[in-house]
Short mmCIF file of C-alpha atoms and ligand atoms in Angstrom, two decimals:
data_model
loop_
_atom_site.label_atom_id
_atom_site.label_comp_id
_atom_site.label_asym_id
_atom_site.label_seq_id
_atom_site.Cartn_x
_atom_site.Cartn_y
_atom_site.Cartn_z
CA MET A 1 -27.63 -0.78 12.76
CA PRO A 2 -28.23 2.12 10.29
CA ARG A 3 -26.77 1.81 6.82
CA ILE A 4 -23.15 2.98 6.63
CA ILE A 5 -23.07 5.90 4.18
CA GLU A 6 -20.25 7.97 2.70
CA PRO A 7 -19.59 10.45 5.56
CA PHE A 8 -19.15 13.41 3.17
CA ARG A 9 -21.03 15.48 0.63
CA ILE A 10 -19.61 16.13 -2.82
CA LYS A 11 -18.80 19.77 -3.56
CA MET A 12 -16.78 19.41 -6.73
CA VAL A 13 -16.94 16.72 -9.38
CA GLU A 14 -14.49 15.25 -11.84
CA PRO A 15 -16.16 13.79 -14.92
CA ILE A 16 -15.59 10.15 -15.81
CA ARG A 17 -15.43 9.55 -19.54
CA MET A 18 -17.35 6.48 -20.60
CA THR A 19 -15.68 4.33 -23.23
CA THR A 20 -17.03 1.76 -25.65
CA ALA A 21 -15.81 -1.83 -25.89
CA GLU A 22 -14.21 -1.02 -29.26
CA GLU A 23 -12.33 1.96 -27.82
CA ARG A 24 -11.06 -0.10 -24.93
CA GLU A 25 -9.83 -2.79 -27.31
CA ARG A 26 -7.83 -0.16 -29.20
CA TYR A 27 -6.43 1.27 -25.97
CA LEU A 28 -5.36 -2.19 -24.82
CA GLU A 29 -3.55 -2.90 -28.10
CA ALA A 30 -1.83 0.49 -28.04
CA ALA A 31 -0.72 -0.08 -24.43
CA GLY A 32 0.75 -3.50 -25.19
CA PHE A 33 -1.80 -4.90 -22.73
CA ASN A 34 -0.02 -3.12 -19.87
CA LEU A 35 -2.55 -1.07 -17.87
CA PHE A 36 0.17 1.28 -16.58
CA LYS A 37 0.42 2.54 -20.16
CA LEU A 38 -3.22 3.54 -20.51
CA PRO A 39 -4.12 7.24 -20.57
CA ALA A 40 -6.11 7.90 -17.38
CA ASP A 41 -9.09 9.29 -19.28
CA ALA A 42 -9.54 5.91 -20.95
CA ILE A 43 -10.39 4.44 -17.53
CA VAL A 44 -13.87 4.31 -16.01
CA ILE A 45 -12.98 3.24 -12.45
CA ASP A 46 -9.32 3.46 -11.49
CA LEU A 47 -8.30 0.96 -8.80
CA LEU A 48 -4.64 0.89 -9.77
CA THR A 49 -3.57 2.31 -6.41
CA ASP A 50 -4.79 4.05 -3.27
CA SER A 51 -1.61 6.12 -3.25
CA GLY A 52 -1.95 9.84 -3.88
CA THR A 53 -5.29 9.25 -5.60
CA GLY A 54 -7.59 10.36 -2.77
CA ALA A 55 -9.90 13.38 -2.61
CA MET A 56 -8.95 16.15 -0.21
CA SER A 57 -11.48 17.60 2.18
CA SER A 58 -12.72 21.21 2.30
CA GLU A 59 -10.54 21.68 5.41
CA GLN A 60 -7.48 20.49 3.52
CA TRP A 61 -8.19 22.82 0.59
CA ALA A 62 -8.68 25.67 3.02
CA ALA A 63 -5.37 24.82 4.70
CA LEU A 64 -3.65 24.87 1.32
CA MET A 65 -4.39 28.55 1.02
CA ARG A 66 -2.48 29.13 4.25
CA GLY A 67 0.62 27.49 2.77
CA ASP A 68 3.70 29.48 3.76
CA GLU A 69 6.23 29.02 0.98
CA SER A 70 9.20 30.51 2.85
CA TYR A 71 12.35 28.56 2.06
CA ALA A 72 13.30 28.18 5.73
CA GLY A 73 11.29 28.18 8.93
CA SER A 74 7.84 28.38 7.35
CA SER A 75 4.81 28.31 9.61
CA SER A 76 3.40 25.46 7.48
CA TRP A 77 6.36 23.38 8.56
CA GLU A 78 5.61 24.19 12.20
CA ARG A 79 2.02 23.00 11.80
CA PHE A 80 3.15 19.87 9.97
CA GLU A 81 5.79 19.03 12.57
CA ARG A 82 3.33 19.62 15.41
CA ALA A 83 0.77 17.25 13.87
CA VAL A 84 3.32 14.52 13.16
CA LYS A 85 4.81 14.76 16.66
CA ASP A 86 1.36 14.76 18.25
CA ILE A 87 0.27 11.56 16.51
CA PHE A 88 3.53 9.72 15.92
CA GLY A 89 5.44 10.94 18.97
CA PHE A 90 8.99 10.80 17.60
CA GLU A 91 11.72 13.36 18.41
CA HIS A 92 12.80 14.10 14.87
CA VAL A 93 10.60 14.59 11.80
CA ILE A 94 12.11 14.79 8.34
CA PRO A 95 9.75 15.76 5.51
CA THR A 96 10.18 14.02 2.14
CA HIS A 97 8.36 14.15 -1.19
CA GLN A 98 6.96 10.63 -0.73
CA GLY A 99 7.51 7.38 1.13
CA ARG A 100 10.33 5.98 -0.94
CA ALA A 101 12.46 9.10 -0.40
CA ALA A 102 12.18 8.46 3.34
CA GLU A 103 13.15 4.82 2.72
CA ARG A 104 16.16 5.81 0.64
CA ILE A 105 17.44 8.23 3.28
CA LEU A 106 16.91 5.67 6.06
CA ALA A 107 18.58 2.86 4.12
CA SER A 108 21.56 4.93 3.03
CA THR A 109 22.05 6.15 6.60
CA LEU A 110 21.79 2.83 8.42
CA CYS A 111 22.31 -0.08 5.99
CA ARG A 112 25.71 -1.50 5.06
CA PRO A 113 26.67 -4.24 2.58
CA GLY A 114 26.14 -7.65 4.17
CA ASP A 115 23.47 -6.39 6.58
CA VAL A 116 20.01 -7.90 6.94
CA VAL A 117 16.67 -6.10 7.47
CA PRO A 118 13.67 -8.21 8.54
CA ASN A 119 10.10 -7.03 7.93
CA ASN A 120 6.68 -8.72 7.86
CA THR A 121 6.68 -8.07 4.09
CA HIS A 122 8.74 -5.35 2.44
CA PHE A 123 6.88 -3.19 -0.01
CA ASP A 124 8.77 -3.24 -3.33
CA THR A 125 10.28 0.27 -2.98
CA THR A 126 11.36 -0.50 0.59
CA ARG A 127 13.04 -3.67 -0.59
CA ALA A 128 14.66 -1.90 -3.54
CA ASN A 129 16.09 0.88 -1.34
CA ILE A 130 17.44 -1.57 1.24
CA GLU A 131 18.95 -3.79 -1.45
CA ALA A 132 20.46 -0.75 -3.18
CA ALA A 133 22.55 -0.33 -0.01
CA GLY A 134 23.83 -3.91 -0.39
CA THR A 135 21.60 -5.14 2.45
CA ARG A 136 19.35 -8.20 2.32
CA ALA A 137 15.63 -7.50 2.82
CA VAL A 138 14.03 -10.55 4.47
CA ASP A 139 10.26 -11.11 4.66
CA LEU A 140 8.98 -12.89 7.78
CA PRO A 141 5.17 -12.91 7.52
CA CYS A 142 3.27 -14.96 10.09
CA GLY A 143 2.21 -18.50 9.19
CA GLU A 144 -1.46 -17.62 8.74
CA SER A 145 -0.62 -15.17 5.96
CA HIS A 146 0.27 -18.01 3.58
CA ARG A 147 -3.29 -19.37 3.64
CA LEU A 148 -5.19 -16.97 1.42
CA ASP A 149 -8.62 -18.14 2.61
CA SER A 150 -7.87 -17.98 6.35
CA VAL A 151 -9.87 -15.29 8.15
CA PHE A 152 -7.34 -14.85 10.96
CA PRO A 153 -7.89 -11.22 12.10
CA PHE A 154 -4.24 -10.11 12.06
CA LYS A 155 -2.70 -11.83 9.07
CA GLY A 156 -0.28 -8.92 8.71
CA ASP A 157 1.62 -9.99 11.84
CA ILE A 158 5.34 -10.68 11.65
CA ASP A 159 6.50 -14.19 12.61
CA LEU A 160 7.98 -13.38 16.05
CA GLU A 161 10.02 -16.58 16.35
CA ALA A 162 11.49 -16.06 12.92
CA LEU A 163 12.28 -12.45 13.86
CA GLU A 164 14.09 -13.57 16.99
CA ARG A 165 16.04 -16.18 15.03
CA SER A 166 16.93 -13.70 12.32
CA LEU A 167 18.24 -11.16 14.85
CA ASP A 168 20.29 -13.80 16.67
CA GLU A 169 21.73 -15.41 13.55
CA ASN A 170 22.65 -12.02 12.12
CA ALA A 171 23.70 -10.37 15.38
CA GLY A 172 25.60 -7.15 14.69
CA ARG A 173 24.38 -7.03 11.11
CA VAL A 174 20.78 -5.85 11.57
CA PRO A 175 20.69 -2.03 11.31
CA PHE A 176 16.94 -2.03 12.03
CA ALA A 177 13.89 -4.28 11.85
CA MET A 178 10.59 -3.15 10.44
CA ILE A 179 6.87 -3.90 10.42
CA THR A 180 4.65 -2.61 7.63
CA VAL A 181 1.17 -1.51 8.79
CA THR A 182 -1.03 -2.62 7.19
CA ASN A 183 0.85 -5.27 5.28
CA ASN A 184 0.33 -4.17 1.67
CA GLY A 185 2.53 -6.91 0.18
CA GLY A 186 0.61 -9.47 2.23
CA GLY A 187 -2.94 -8.59 1.14
CA GLY A 188 -3.48 -5.31 3.04
CA GLN A 189 -3.83 -7.22 6.30
CA PRO A 190 -3.50 -5.50 9.69
CA VAL A 191 -0.90 -6.11 12.39
CA SER A 192 -2.05 -6.57 15.99
CA MET A 193 -0.93 -4.33 18.83
CA GLU A 194 0.47 -7.34 20.63
CA ASN A 195 2.57 -8.29 17.62
CA ILE A 196 3.98 -4.76 17.36
CA ARG A 197 4.70 -4.68 21.10
CA ARG A 198 6.40 -8.07 21.16
CA ALA A 199 8.43 -7.38 18.03
CA SER A 200 9.57 -4.17 19.70
CA GLU A 201 10.58 -6.05 22.87
CA ILE A 202 12.54 -8.59 20.83
CA CYS A 203 14.38 -5.81 18.99
CA ARG A 204 15.02 -3.64 22.02
CA ALA A 205 16.36 -6.59 24.05
CA ARG A 206 19.02 -6.89 21.34
CA GLY A 207 19.65 -3.19 20.81
CA VAL A 208 18.18 -3.27 17.30
CA PRO A 209 16.14 -0.17 16.30
CA PHE A 210 12.55 -1.04 15.47
CA TYR A 211 10.75 0.89 12.71
CA LEU A 212 7.21 0.98 11.40
CA ASP A 213 6.39 1.51 7.73
CA ALA A 214 3.41 3.63 8.70
CA CYS A 215 1.71 4.26 5.30
CA ARG A 216 -1.68 2.88 6.41
CA PHE A 217 -1.33 3.43 10.16
CA ALA A 218 -4.89 4.73 10.62
CA GLU A 219 -6.50 1.74 8.89
CA ASN A 220 -4.35 -0.50 11.06
CA ALA A 221 -5.46 1.39 14.18
CA TYR A 222 -9.09 0.93 13.15
CA PHE A 223 -8.66 -2.83 12.71
CA ILE A 224 -6.97 -3.04 16.12
CA GLN A 225 -9.93 -1.18 17.64
CA GLN A 226 -12.52 -3.39 15.94
CA ARG A 227 -10.79 -6.74 16.37
CA THR A 228 -9.25 -6.49 19.86
CA PRO A 229 -11.77 -6.41 22.73
CA GLU A 230 -9.56 -4.36 25.06
CA TYR A 231 -9.25 -1.56 22.46
CA ARG A 232 -12.94 -1.24 21.60
CA GLU A 233 -13.30 1.95 23.66
CA THR A 234 -9.89 3.42 22.82
CA SER A 235 -9.76 6.26 20.27
CA LEU A 236 -7.94 5.72 16.99
CA LEU A 237 -5.55 8.53 17.96
CA ASP A 238 -4.60 6.79 21.20
CA ILE A 239 -4.22 3.45 19.43
CA ALA A 240 -1.93 5.09 16.85
CA ARG A 241 0.10 6.73 19.62
CA GLU A 242 0.52 3.39 21.36
CA MET A 243 1.60 1.67 18.14
CA PHE A 244 4.30 4.29 17.59
CA SER A 245 5.38 4.27 21.23
CA TYR A 246 6.85 0.82 20.62
CA ALA A 247 8.91 2.03 17.63
CA ASP A 248 12.19 3.92 17.39
CA GLY A 249 11.25 5.53 14.11
CA CYS A 250 9.06 5.25 11.04
CA THR A 251 8.82 5.86 7.33
CA MET A 252 5.60 7.30 5.99
CA SER A 253 3.97 7.94 2.64
CA ALA A 254 1.41 10.69 3.22
CA LYS A 255 -0.16 9.64 -0.11
CA LYS A 256 -1.99 6.94 1.84
CA ASP A 257 -3.22 7.73 5.36
CA GLY A 258 -1.89 11.29 5.12
CA MET A 259 -4.93 11.82 2.86
CA ALA A 260 -2.76 13.93 0.56
CA ASN A 261 -1.80 13.67 -3.10
CA ILE A 262 1.93 13.88 -2.40
CA GLY A 263 4.27 13.81 0.57
CA GLY A 264 5.92 11.68 3.18
CA PHE A 265 8.27 11.76 6.15
CA LEU A 266 10.89 9.92 8.11
CA CYS A 267 10.97 9.91 11.91
CA SER A 268 13.55 8.87 14.45
CA ASN A 269 14.38 9.24 18.12
CA ASP A 270 18.14 9.07 17.56
CA ASP A 271 19.85 12.49 17.42
CA ALA A 272 22.94 11.34 15.52
CA VAL A 273 20.93 9.34 12.98
CA ALA A 274 18.55 12.25 12.42
CA ARG A 275 21.46 14.65 11.90
CA HIS A 276 22.94 12.42 9.21
CA GLU A 277 19.52 11.98 7.61
CA GLU A 278 19.04 15.74 7.46
CA GLU A 279 22.35 16.09 5.65
CA LEU A 280 21.19 13.62 3.02
CA LEU A 281 17.83 15.35 2.87
CA ILE A 282 19.46 18.67 1.97
CA LEU A 283 21.43 16.94 -0.77
CA THR A 284 18.45 15.59 -2.70
CA GLU A 285 15.10 16.61 -1.18
CA GLY A 286 15.50 20.08 0.25
CA PHE A 287 15.97 22.12 3.41
CA PRO A 288 14.74 20.33 6.58
CA THR A 289 11.70 22.60 6.98
CA TYR A 290 10.16 21.56 3.67
CA GLY A 291 11.85 18.40 2.38
CA GLY A 292 10.63 17.83 -1.15
CA LEU A 293 7.33 19.58 -0.50
CA ALA A 294 5.64 22.93 -0.96
CA GLY A 295 4.38 24.65 2.18
CA ARG A 296 0.81 24.00 1.02
CA ASP A 297 1.50 20.25 0.82
CA LEU A 298 2.70 20.30 4.42
CA GLU A 299 -0.57 21.99 5.39
CA ALA A 300 -2.71 19.40 3.58
CA ILE A 301 -0.88 16.57 5.34
CA ALA A 302 -1.10 18.22 8.78
CA VAL A 303 -4.90 18.24 8.40
CA GLY A 304 -5.17 14.90 6.57
CA LEU A 305 -3.38 12.84 9.23
CA TYR A 306 -6.15 13.66 11.71
CA GLU A 307 -8.91 13.08 9.15
CA ALA A 308 -7.60 9.55 8.61
CA LEU A 309 -8.20 8.93 12.32
CA ASP A 310 -11.84 10.01 12.14
CA PRO A 311 -13.89 6.94 13.18
CA ASP A 312 -16.76 7.75 10.79
CA TYR A 313 -14.32 7.88 7.89
CA GLN A 314 -12.66 4.58 8.84
CA ARG A 315 -16.02 2.88 9.35
CA TYR A 316 -17.08 3.91 5.84
CA ARG A 317 -13.71 3.07 4.29
CA THR A 318 -13.47 -0.45 5.64
CA ALA A 319 -17.18 -1.07 4.99
CA SER A 320 -16.76 -0.02 1.36
CA THR A 321 -13.76 -2.31 0.85
CA ARG A 322 -15.49 -5.19 2.65
CA TYR A 323 -18.64 -4.66 0.55
CA LEU A 324 -16.65 -5.08 -2.65
CA GLY A 325 -14.97 -8.20 -1.28
CA GLU A 326 -18.11 -9.85 0.05
CA HIS A 327 -20.08 -9.25 -3.13
CA ILE A 328 -17.52 -10.68 -5.50
CA VAL A 329 -16.98 -13.64 -3.16
CA ALA A 330 -20.75 -14.24 -3.24
CA GLY A 331 -20.41 -14.45 -7.03
CA GLY A 332 -17.73 -17.13 -6.71
CA VAL A 333 -14.58 -15.00 -7.01
CA PRO A 334 -11.84 -16.11 -4.56
CA ILE A 335 -10.09 -13.31 -2.65
CA VAL A 336 -7.48 -12.98 0.04
CA GLN A 337 -9.51 -13.22 3.23
CA PRO A 338 -10.53 -11.34 5.23
CA PRO A 339 -11.00 -8.13 3.17
CA GLY A 340 -8.22 -5.65 4.01
CA GLY A 341 -8.39 -1.90 4.53
CA HIS A 342 -7.28 -0.35 1.27
CA ALA A 343 -7.82 -3.10 -1.26
CA ILE A 344 -9.33 -6.40 -2.28
CA TYR A 345 -6.90 -8.95 -3.67
CA ILE A 346 -8.37 -11.51 -6.05
CA ASP A 347 -6.65 -14.91 -5.99
CA ALA A 348 -6.17 -15.10 -9.75
CA ALA A 349 -4.50 -18.54 -9.79
CA THR A 350 -7.53 -20.10 -8.10
CA PHE A 351 -9.96 -18.02 -10.13
CA LEU A 352 -8.38 -18.98 -13.48
CA PRO A 353 -6.98 -22.47 -12.77
CA HIS A 354 -6.67 -23.27 -16.49
CA ILE A 355 -4.03 -20.54 -16.97
CA PRO A 356 -0.57 -21.76 -15.96
CA ARG A 357 1.45 -19.40 -13.78
CA SER A 358 3.93 -18.97 -16.62
CA GLU A 359 1.08 -17.26 -18.49
CA TYR A 360 0.34 -14.76 -15.71
CA PRO A 361 -3.27 -15.29 -14.61
CA GLY A 362 -3.23 -12.03 -12.61
CA GLN A 363 -2.24 -9.98 -15.64
CA ALA A 364 -4.79 -11.83 -17.80
CA LEU A 365 -7.50 -10.94 -15.29
CA ALA A 366 -6.40 -7.28 -15.09
CA ILE A 367 -6.76 -7.06 -18.88
CA GLU A 368 -10.25 -8.60 -18.77
CA LEU A 369 -11.56 -6.22 -16.08
CA TYR A 370 -10.44 -3.33 -18.25
CA ARG A 371 -11.82 -4.90 -21.40
CA GLN A 372 -15.19 -5.61 -19.79
CA GLY A 373 -15.84 -2.27 -18.16
CA GLY A 374 -12.81 0.01 -18.05
CA VAL A 375 -11.82 -1.01 -14.51
CA ARG A 376 -8.09 -0.64 -13.91
CA SER A 377 -6.44 -2.86 -11.28
CA VAL A 378 -2.88 -4.05 -10.75
CA GLU A 379 -1.30 -7.49 -10.92
CA ILE A 380 0.63 -8.46 -7.80
CA GLY A 381 1.95 -11.80 -8.90
CA SER A 382 4.70 -13.15 -11.08
CA VAL A 383 4.79 -10.18 -13.45
CA MET A 384 5.56 -7.88 -10.52
CA LEU A 385 7.39 -10.22 -8.16
CA GLY A 386 8.64 -13.15 -10.26
CA GLN A 387 12.43 -13.47 -10.11
CA ARG A 388 14.42 -14.21 -13.23
CA ASP A 389 17.75 -16.00 -12.97
CA ALA A 390 20.20 -13.61 -14.62
CA GLU A 391 22.20 -16.41 -16.30
CA THR A 392 19.63 -19.01 -17.30
CA GLY A 393 16.69 -16.63 -17.77
CA VAL A 394 14.54 -19.18 -15.94
CA GLU A 395 11.78 -17.57 -13.96
CA VAL A 396 10.72 -18.39 -10.41
CA ALA A 397 7.03 -17.58 -9.86
CA ALA A 398 5.82 -15.36 -7.03
CA GLU A 399 4.24 -17.08 -4.00
CA HIS A 400 0.74 -16.04 -5.13
CA GLU A 401 -0.85 -14.72 -8.32
CA LEU A 402 -2.95 -11.81 -7.05
CA LEU A 403 -4.88 -9.00 -8.64
CA ARG A 404 -5.28 -5.94 -6.43
CA LEU A 405 -8.33 -3.68 -6.55
CA ALA A 406 -7.08 -0.70 -4.50
CA ILE A 407 -9.68 1.82 -3.42
CA PRO A 408 -8.73 5.52 -3.57
CA ARG A 409 -9.78 7.44 -0.44
CA ARG A 410 -13.11 9.36 -0.50
CA VAL A 411 -13.30 9.15 -4.31
CA TYR A 412 -15.83 6.50 -5.27
CA THR A 413 -19.39 6.03 -4.01
CA LYS A 414 -21.30 2.84 -3.40
CA SER A 415 -22.68 2.84 -6.92
CA HIS A 416 -19.16 2.95 -8.33
CA ILE A 417 -18.31 -0.06 -6.17
CA ASP A 418 -21.51 -1.79 -7.37
CA TYR A 419 -20.31 -1.21 -10.91
CA VAL A 420 -16.95 -2.85 -10.11
CA VAL A 421 -18.81 -5.82 -8.59
CA GLU A 422 -20.94 -6.17 -11.74
CA ILE A 423 -17.98 -5.98 -14.10
CA THR A 424 -16.04 -8.52 -12.02
CA LEU A 425 -18.96 -10.93 -12.04
CA GLU A 426 -19.44 -10.51 -15.80
CA VAL A 427 -15.80 -11.48 -16.22
CA ALA A 428 -16.31 -14.39 -13.81
CA ALA A 429 -19.17 -15.68 -15.96
CA ARG A 430 -16.77 -16.18 -18.88
CA ALA A 431 -13.69 -17.08 -16.84
CA ASP A 432 -13.17 -20.40 -18.64
CA SER A 433 -12.59 -18.67 -21.95
CA ILE A 434 -9.95 -16.23 -20.66
CA ARG A 435 -6.49 -16.88 -22.07
CA GLY A 436 -3.13 -16.22 -20.47
CA VAL A 437 -0.53 -13.75 -21.74
CA ARG A 438 3.09 -13.85 -22.83
CA ILE A 439 5.64 -11.11 -22.21
CA VAL A 440 6.86 -9.53 -25.45
CA GLU A 441 9.31 -6.99 -24.02
CA GLN A 442 10.50 -6.34 -20.48
CA ALA A 443 12.98 -4.25 -18.50
CA GLU A 444 15.62 -5.79 -16.20
CA ALA A 445 14.14 -4.27 -13.02
CA LEU A 446 10.56 -3.34 -12.03
CA ARG A 447 9.34 -4.79 -15.32
CA HIS A 448 5.65 -4.55 -14.45
CA PHE A 449 5.67 -0.81 -15.16
CA SER A 450 6.80 -1.08 -18.75
CA ALA A 451 6.57 -4.68 -20.03
CA THR A 452 4.37 -5.35 -23.07
CA PHE A 453 2.25 -8.47 -23.43
CA GLU A 454 0.37 -10.47 -26.04
CA PRO A 455 -2.49 -12.89 -25.52
CA VAL A 456 -1.64 -16.59 -25.74
CA GLN A 457 -3.67 -17.93 -28.64
CA GLU A 458 -4.17 -21.60 -27.77
CA ALA A 459 -5.71 -22.81 -24.56
CA ALA A 460 -3.05 -24.24 -22.25
CA ALA A 461 -2.69 -28.02 -21.98
CA PRO A 462 -4.86 -29.32 -19.16
CA VAL A 463 -3.00 -29.65 -15.87
CA SER A 464 -2.67 -33.30 -14.94
N1 LIG B 501 5.44 1.30 1.84
C1 LIG B 501 4.25 0.77 1.50
C2 LIG B 501 3.64 -0.27 2.39
C3 LIG B 501 3.59 1.17 0.34
O1 LIG B 501 2.41 0.63 0.02
C4 LIG B 501 4.20 2.17 -0.48
C5 LIG B 501 3.56 2.61 -1.71
C6 LIG B 501 5.43 2.72 -0.09
C7 LIG B 501 6.02 2.26 1.09
C8 LIG B 501 6.12 3.76 -0.89
O2 LIG B 501 5.50 4.99 -0.79
O3 LIG B 501 4.73 5.49 -3.13
O4 LIG B 501 4.95 7.30 -1.42
O5 LIG B 501 6.96 6.27 -2.38
N2 LIG B 501 2.60 1.98 -2.24
C9 LIG B 501 1.85 2.34 -3.44
C10 LIG B 501 0.88 1.22 -3.77
C11 LIG B 501 2.68 2.80 -4.59
O6 LIG B 501 0.28 1.28 -4.86
O7 LIG B 501 0.72 0.31 -2.95
P1 LIG B 501 5.53 6.06 -1.99
#
């Protein structure tokens, strides 16, 4: 098997500024040890997110020049709509400025107070938009997903029995059910075709619309192709079309598998629902032939959606992510197995067992990766997901303390990934001496974006 190489040449470069250890220490202090508050040019390798951080292709840049900025009826819209309908297959396409705008319009159209929306795992903006409508967002990940070291191939699956139960117990109060592909909240794990099909059958038998959160649909299609024998010869485009054929609509952030820096859309097959959604769209996003986007953005997405389905690209992308995972695992760093499509998730609680969960091992590790080599990652643990009781102030920890290394699309080469491996292993070599952190200041909601931290001075008492 020949070596898998980056299937692109580099035509334009963006310099990376190297920083010294002293500079990074000063940046950390100034940012209150919150990596969201760092200036981007203080970062050597930025693995904060794979969202909107990708590099566009020469075809996308060429398409940008064709952008038709007419307020209504632009030809860029026609190309965008044609591409989305070709791949996703839904009747109605509503352009939005990013994924969460699609979620907000969907939730305010369909959700009512007292309703329930099941999902494998809601992404935080999806949850927030559903809850803002007074509806309960319920996560029903499959059993295997709870075991971080299990290599089950489709750990993103929804628990079908739990879905059935949830629909029956809440009959009449489920405006739609959803599956997120791949499951970002659950370690970037894919969802099998069978799981999507059966979830769809369960929903349709009860008259409940079934939606996909399609952000990483192409990575999911690739995993289906690679991990399901009967799909080995099926093209990624046909796999994607089949996935969407089971759904009644979808939300999409084109900042992921749209290969664009901004954009999103909402799809539906229901005329009345789409009409209402378009009314809301005009209120806050824009006219239905551009949503919150410029004509040139629509062009970039129309091209990018197909590029995400290029098998050479997906082979390289998943190989690059897997390479990072396998090499840090070989150095003794525990990760959520198997490596996902867009990110590696380090199991920080297992990696730093001497740091109690109340001292945020994921955040402590994020700080150390930056301190060691300017690598920015994001905590997905109790800082982000911990729930505080409003009255007592007592905190309930998240299920897992994870640190996500998300890989931007077509941005970093193998030597950049080698650098991340080296930095991670240097941190691993001094893991015992890493201290936890305390929160100094925090906001009521979405505190991970703005909270400030300080290092805990004494080592924690040994766990008995
Ligand atoms: N759904 C999923 C599964 C996501 O991962 C995201 C964004 C969204 C919806 C919202 O899309 O950002 O365009 O409004 N995820 C980014 C991340 C922010 O870092 O995982 P958006």
